[in-house]
């Protein structure tokens, strides 16, 4: 439990780092878009070659992976866009820093880390790097709007500290819970988190990266994907 909490805090510290960087220096939009693309690509690779691979092994062809992916995607889509009054799921997403959305993203990424800890393969460096690369640009992008909304520097950093702690606690709790349930249920939970991460990447991260950095975001996504895949191969976690 303590080790899992430590891994979660390490991954979640990316939100603190991103918030500090945004408060200290003016963030260049192109750099922010490139970083967002790197994080998106790394997450896509980690989910595809680590999370879903392990979920499929645990499910044993029972269909839990497909059900989990769909469930996670629907739930995340509703939270990101559909929970707004008078807003359809098909409406274009708006960049609106909401800690409910960020918090659920942190929890989903924590489940990805927990999956690596309970799967028998150990925690992949690719998974940890992917979550870290995602948190830095997300905090950097949201810090400015939070300040404009009236939050003080102290309140903003308190919020990112809370997200770091949430990541640590979530990893510890889910690591414990996933060791107590049948493999098929573990597969469903991992796939549910994977569906949420994939939806968050495509609905929020990729459009925001393209908005800030244009086509360079696509190159960054490919680089992030390749780096994450290389880490999976190097540590033998594929």
Short mmCIF file of C-alpha atoms in Angstrom, two decimals:
data_model
loop_
_atom_site.label_atom_id
_atom_site.label_comp_id
_atom_site.label_asym_id
_atom_site.label_seq_id
_atom_site.Cartn_x
_atom_site.Cartn_y
_atom_site.Cartn_z
CA UNK A 1 0.00 0.00 0.00
CA UNK A 2 2.76 2.43 0.96
CA UNK A 3 4.73 1.63 -2.19
CA UNK A 4 1.63 2.10 -4.33
CA UNK A 5 0.92 5.43 -2.64
CA UNK A 6 4.50 6.53 -3.37
CA UNK A 7 4.21 5.63 -7.06
CA UNK A 8 0.93 7.52 -7.25
CA UNK A 9 2.40 10.59 -5.58
CA UNK A 10 5.35 10.50 -7.98
CA UNK A 11 3.05 10.41 -11.01
CA UNK A 12 0.70 13.01 -9.52
CA UNK A 13 3.54 15.40 -8.76
CA UNK A 14 3.40 16.29 -12.45
CA UNK A 15 0.39 18.51 -11.65
CA UNK A 16 2.41 20.39 -9.06
CA UNK A 17 5.28 20.80 -11.50
CA UNK A 18 2.99 22.03 -14.27
CA UNK A 19 1.29 24.51 -11.95
CA UNK A 20 4.60 25.87 -10.70
CA UNK A 21 5.95 26.30 -14.22
CA UNK A 22 2.80 28.13 -15.36
CA UNK A 23 2.86 30.48 -12.36
CA UNK A 24 6.56 31.24 -12.69
CA UNK A 25 6.86 31.73 -16.46
CA UNK A 26 4.57 32.78 -19.27
CA UNK A 27 3.69 29.58 -21.10
CA UNK A 28 4.34 29.58 -24.85
CA UNK A 29 1.24 28.16 -26.55
CA UNK A 30 3.21 26.19 -29.15
CA UNK A 31 5.35 24.55 -26.46
CA UNK A 32 2.23 23.78 -24.47
CA UNK A 33 0.60 22.17 -27.51
CA UNK A 34 3.69 20.06 -28.18
CA UNK A 35 3.84 18.91 -24.54
CA UNK A 36 0.14 18.07 -24.67
CA UNK A 37 0.77 16.02 -27.80
CA UNK A 38 3.64 14.15 -26.14
CA UNK A 39 1.42 13.31 -23.17
CA UNK A 40 -1.44 12.22 -25.41
CA UNK A 41 0.78 9.95 -27.48
CA UNK A 42 2.38 8.40 -24.41
CA UNK A 43 -1.02 7.70 -22.86
CA UNK A 44 -2.35 6.16 -26.07
CA UNK A 45 0.64 3.83 -26.23
CA UNK A 46 0.51 2.89 -22.54
CA UNK A 47 -3.20 2.07 -22.75
CA UNK A 48 -2.83 0.07 -25.97
CA UNK A 49 0.33 -1.89 -25.19
CA UNK A 50 0.13 -2.18 -21.41
CA UNK A 51 -3.33 -1.70 -19.96
CA UNK A 52 -5.58 -3.35 -22.56
CA UNK A 53 -3.07 -6.13 -23.17
CA UNK A 54 -3.14 -7.04 -19.48
CA UNK A 55 -6.92 -6.62 -19.27
CA UNK A 56 -7.35 -9.02 -22.19
CA UNK A 57 -5.12 -11.60 -20.55
CA UNK A 58 -7.09 -11.38 -17.32
CA UNK A 59 -10.50 -11.45 -19.04
CA UNK A 60 -9.73 -14.65 -20.94
CA UNK A 61 -12.10 -13.89 -23.80
CA UNK A 62 -15.07 -13.21 -21.51
CA UNK A 63 -16.02 -9.88 -23.13
CA UNK A 64 -15.27 -7.80 -20.05
CA UNK A 65 -12.69 -5.73 -21.91
CA UNK A 66 -15.14 -4.56 -24.57
CA UNK A 67 -17.80 -3.77 -21.99
CA UNK A 68 -15.32 -1.85 -19.86
CA UNK A 69 -14.00 0.20 -22.78
CA UNK A 70 -17.50 1.24 -23.84
CA UNK A 71 -18.57 2.00 -20.26
CA UNK A 72 -15.51 4.13 -19.58
CA UNK A 73 -15.90 6.04 -22.83
CA UNK A 74 -19.59 6.80 -22.24
CA UNK A 75 -19.03 7.86 -18.63
CA UNK A 76 -16.12 10.13 -19.52
CA UNK A 77 -17.95 11.70 -22.45
CA UNK A 78 -20.89 12.51 -20.22
CA UNK A 79 -18.69 14.06 -17.54
CA UNK A 80 -16.58 16.07 -20.00
CA UNK A 81 -19.46 17.45 -22.05
CA UNK A 82 -22.85 15.95 -21.38
CA UNK A 83 -23.08 16.96 -17.72
CA UNK A 84 -23.42 20.61 -18.76
CA UNK A 85 -26.99 21.79 -18.86
CA UNK A 86 -28.44 22.12 -22.38
CA UNK A 87 -25.30 20.57 -23.90
CA UNK A 88 -25.33 17.52 -26.16
CA UNK A 89 -22.62 14.88 -26.18
CA UNK A 90 -22.09 15.73 -29.86
CA UNK A 91 -21.44 19.42 -29.13
CA UNK A 92 -17.85 20.72 -29.55
CA UNK A 93 -15.92 20.53 -26.25
CA UNK A 94 -15.07 23.74 -24.44
CA UNK A 95 -11.83 24.35 -22.57
CA UNK A 96 -13.23 24.92 -19.12
CA UNK A 97 -11.02 23.97 -16.17
CA UNK A 98 -13.27 21.91 -13.92
CA UNK A 99 -11.76 19.95 -11.08
CA UNK A 100 -14.44 17.27 -11.44
CA UNK A 101 -13.15 16.47 -14.94
CA UNK A 102 -9.49 16.76 -13.90
CA UNK A 103 -10.08 14.67 -10.79
CA UNK A 104 -11.79 11.88 -12.73
CA UNK A 105 -8.93 11.94 -15.22
CA UNK A 106 -6.48 11.57 -12.32
CA UNK A 107 -8.46 8.61 -10.94
CA UNK A 108 -8.57 6.90 -14.35
CA UNK A 109 -4.82 7.31 -14.77
CA UNK A 110 -4.33 6.00 -11.23
CA UNK A 111 -6.18 2.82 -12.18
CA UNK A 112 -3.78 2.44 -15.10
CA UNK A 113 -0.88 2.56 -12.63
CA UNK A 114 -2.67 0.16 -10.26
CA UNK A 115 -3.15 -2.26 -13.13
CA UNK A 116 0.59 -2.39 -13.63
CA UNK A 117 1.12 -3.09 -9.93
CA UNK A 118 -1.38 -5.95 -9.60
CA UNK A 119 -1.00 -7.60 -12.99
CA UNK A 120 2.07 -9.61 -12.10
CA UNK A 121 4.33 -7.71 -14.50
CA UNK A 122 5.10 -4.87 -12.13
CA UNK A 123 4.83 -1.16 -12.78
CA UNK A 124 5.95 -0.27 -16.28
CA UNK A 125 8.14 2.78 -16.67
CA UNK A 126 6.06 3.56 -19.75
CA UNK A 127 2.88 3.85 -17.68
CA UNK A 128 4.49 6.12 -15.11
CA UNK A 129 6.07 8.30 -17.80
CA UNK A 130 2.78 8.55 -19.70
CA UNK A 131 0.82 9.72 -16.67
CA UNK A 132 3.58 12.20 -15.76
CA UNK A 133 3.76 13.61 -19.30
CA UNK A 134 -0.01 14.05 -19.26
CA UNK A 135 -0.17 15.90 -15.93
CA UNK A 136 2.42 18.59 -16.65
CA UNK A 137 0.76 20.20 -19.71
CA UNK A 138 -2.73 19.77 -18.24
CA UNK A 139 -1.80 21.75 -15.13
CA UNK A 140 0.07 24.32 -17.23
CA UNK A 141 -2.94 24.82 -19.51
CA UNK A 142 -5.46 25.13 -16.68
CA UNK A 143 -3.47 27.35 -14.31
CA UNK A 144 -3.96 30.51 -16.38
CA UNK A 145 -7.76 30.20 -16.66
CA UNK A 146 -7.99 29.39 -12.94
CA UNK A 147 -6.08 32.58 -12.12
CA UNK A 148 -8.35 34.58 -14.43
CA UNK A 149 -11.35 33.08 -12.64
CA UNK A 150 -10.15 34.74 -9.43
CA UNK A 151 -8.16 32.03 -7.68
CA UNK A 152 -5.01 33.18 -5.92
CA UNK A 153 -1.64 31.55 -6.50
CA UNK A 154 -1.99 29.81 -3.14
CA UNK A 155 -5.42 28.43 -4.02
CA UNK A 156 -4.21 27.22 -7.42
CA UNK A 157 -1.22 25.39 -5.93
CA UNK A 158 -3.44 23.97 -3.17
CA UNK A 159 -5.67 22.55 -5.90
CA UNK A 160 -2.75 20.92 -7.72
CA UNK A 161 -1.45 19.58 -4.42
CA UNK A 162 -4.87 18.02 -3.84
CA UNK A 163 -4.67 16.38 -7.28
CA UNK A 164 -1.25 14.96 -6.41
CA UNK A 165 -2.56 13.50 -3.16
CA UNK A 166 -5.67 12.20 -4.96
CA UNK A 167 -3.43 10.35 -7.41
CA UNK A 168 -1.41 8.77 -4.59
CA UNK A 169 -4.49 7.73 -2.62
CA UNK A 170 -6.28 6.41 -5.71
CA UNK A 171 -3.34 4.22 -6.70
CA UNK A 172 -3.08 2.83 -3.16
CA UNK A 173 -6.83 2.16 -2.83
CA UNK A 174 -7.29 0.61 -6.27
CA UNK A 175 -4.17 -1.51 -5.90
CA UNK A 176 -5.64 -2.97 -2.70
CA UNK A 177 -9.14 -3.42 -4.15
CA UNK A 178 -7.95 -5.04 -7.36
CA UNK A 179 -6.07 -7.70 -5.40
CA UNK A 180 -9.32 -8.74 -3.69
CA UNK A 181 -11.59 -9.29 -6.71
CA UNK A 182 -11.73 -11.94 -9.49
CA UNK A 183 -9.51 -11.47 -12.57
CA UNK A 184 -12.51 -10.79 -14.82
CA UNK A 185 -13.59 -7.87 -12.64
CA UNK A 186 -10.02 -6.54 -12.64
CA UNK A 187 -10.10 -6.71 -16.44
CA UNK A 188 -13.36 -4.76 -16.54
CA UNK A 189 -12.03 -2.04 -14.21
CA UNK A 190 -8.79 -1.70 -16.19
CA UNK A 191 -10.69 -1.52 -19.48
CA UNK A 192 -13.15 1.00 -18.00
CA UNK A 193 -10.22 3.22 -17.04
CA UNK A 194 -8.69 2.69 -20.46
CA UNK A 195 -11.90 3.79 -22.17
CA UNK A 196 -11.94 6.89 -20.00
CA UNK A 197 -8.33 7.75 -20.76
CA UNK A 198 -8.80 7.24 -24.52
CA UNK A 199 -11.88 9.45 -24.52
CA UNK A 200 -10.18 12.16 -22.49
CA UNK A 201 -7.19 12.12 -24.84
CA UNK A 202 -9.27 12.43 -28.01
CA UNK A 203 -11.91 14.85 -26.69
CA UNK A 204 -9.73 17.19 -24.62
CA UNK A 205 -5.99 16.73 -25.09
CA UNK A 206 -5.68 16.33 -28.86
CA UNK A 207 -8.01 19.24 -29.80
CA UNK A 208 -6.29 21.53 -27.29
CA UNK A 209 -2.86 20.51 -28.56
CA UNK A 210 -3.86 21.22 -32.17
CA UNK A 211 -5.35 24.56 -31.12
CA UNK A 212 -2.04 25.58 -29.54
CA UNK A 213 0.56 24.00 -31.83
CA UNK A 214 -1.24 23.00 -35.02
CA UNK A 215 0.23 20.14 -37.04
CA UNK A 216 3.26 19.99 -34.74
CA UNK A 217 0.95 18.30 -32.25
CA UNK A 218 0.66 15.31 -34.57
CA UNK A 219 4.43 14.93 -34.65
CA UNK A 220 4.56 15.21 -30.85
CA UNK A 221 1.85 12.54 -30.50
CA UNK A 222 3.87 10.16 -32.68
CA UNK A 223 7.04 10.86 -30.66
CA UNK A 224 5.22 10.36 -27.34
CA UNK A 225 3.66 7.14 -28.63
CA UNK A 226 7.03 5.85 -29.81
CA UNK A 227 8.85 6.72 -26.59
CA UNK A 228 6.20 5.03 -24.48
CA UNK A 229 6.24 1.94 -26.70
CA UNK A 230 10.04 1.82 -26.50
CA UNK A 231 9.86 1.88 -22.71
CA UNK A 232 7.34 -0.99 -22.76
CA UNK A 233 9.70 -3.01 -24.95
CA UNK A 234 12.81 -2.14 -22.90
CA UNK A 235 11.32 -3.17 -19.56
CA UNK A 236 9.77 -6.28 -21.08
CA UNK A 237 6.24 -5.32 -20.09
CA UNK A 238 4.58 -5.89 -23.48
#
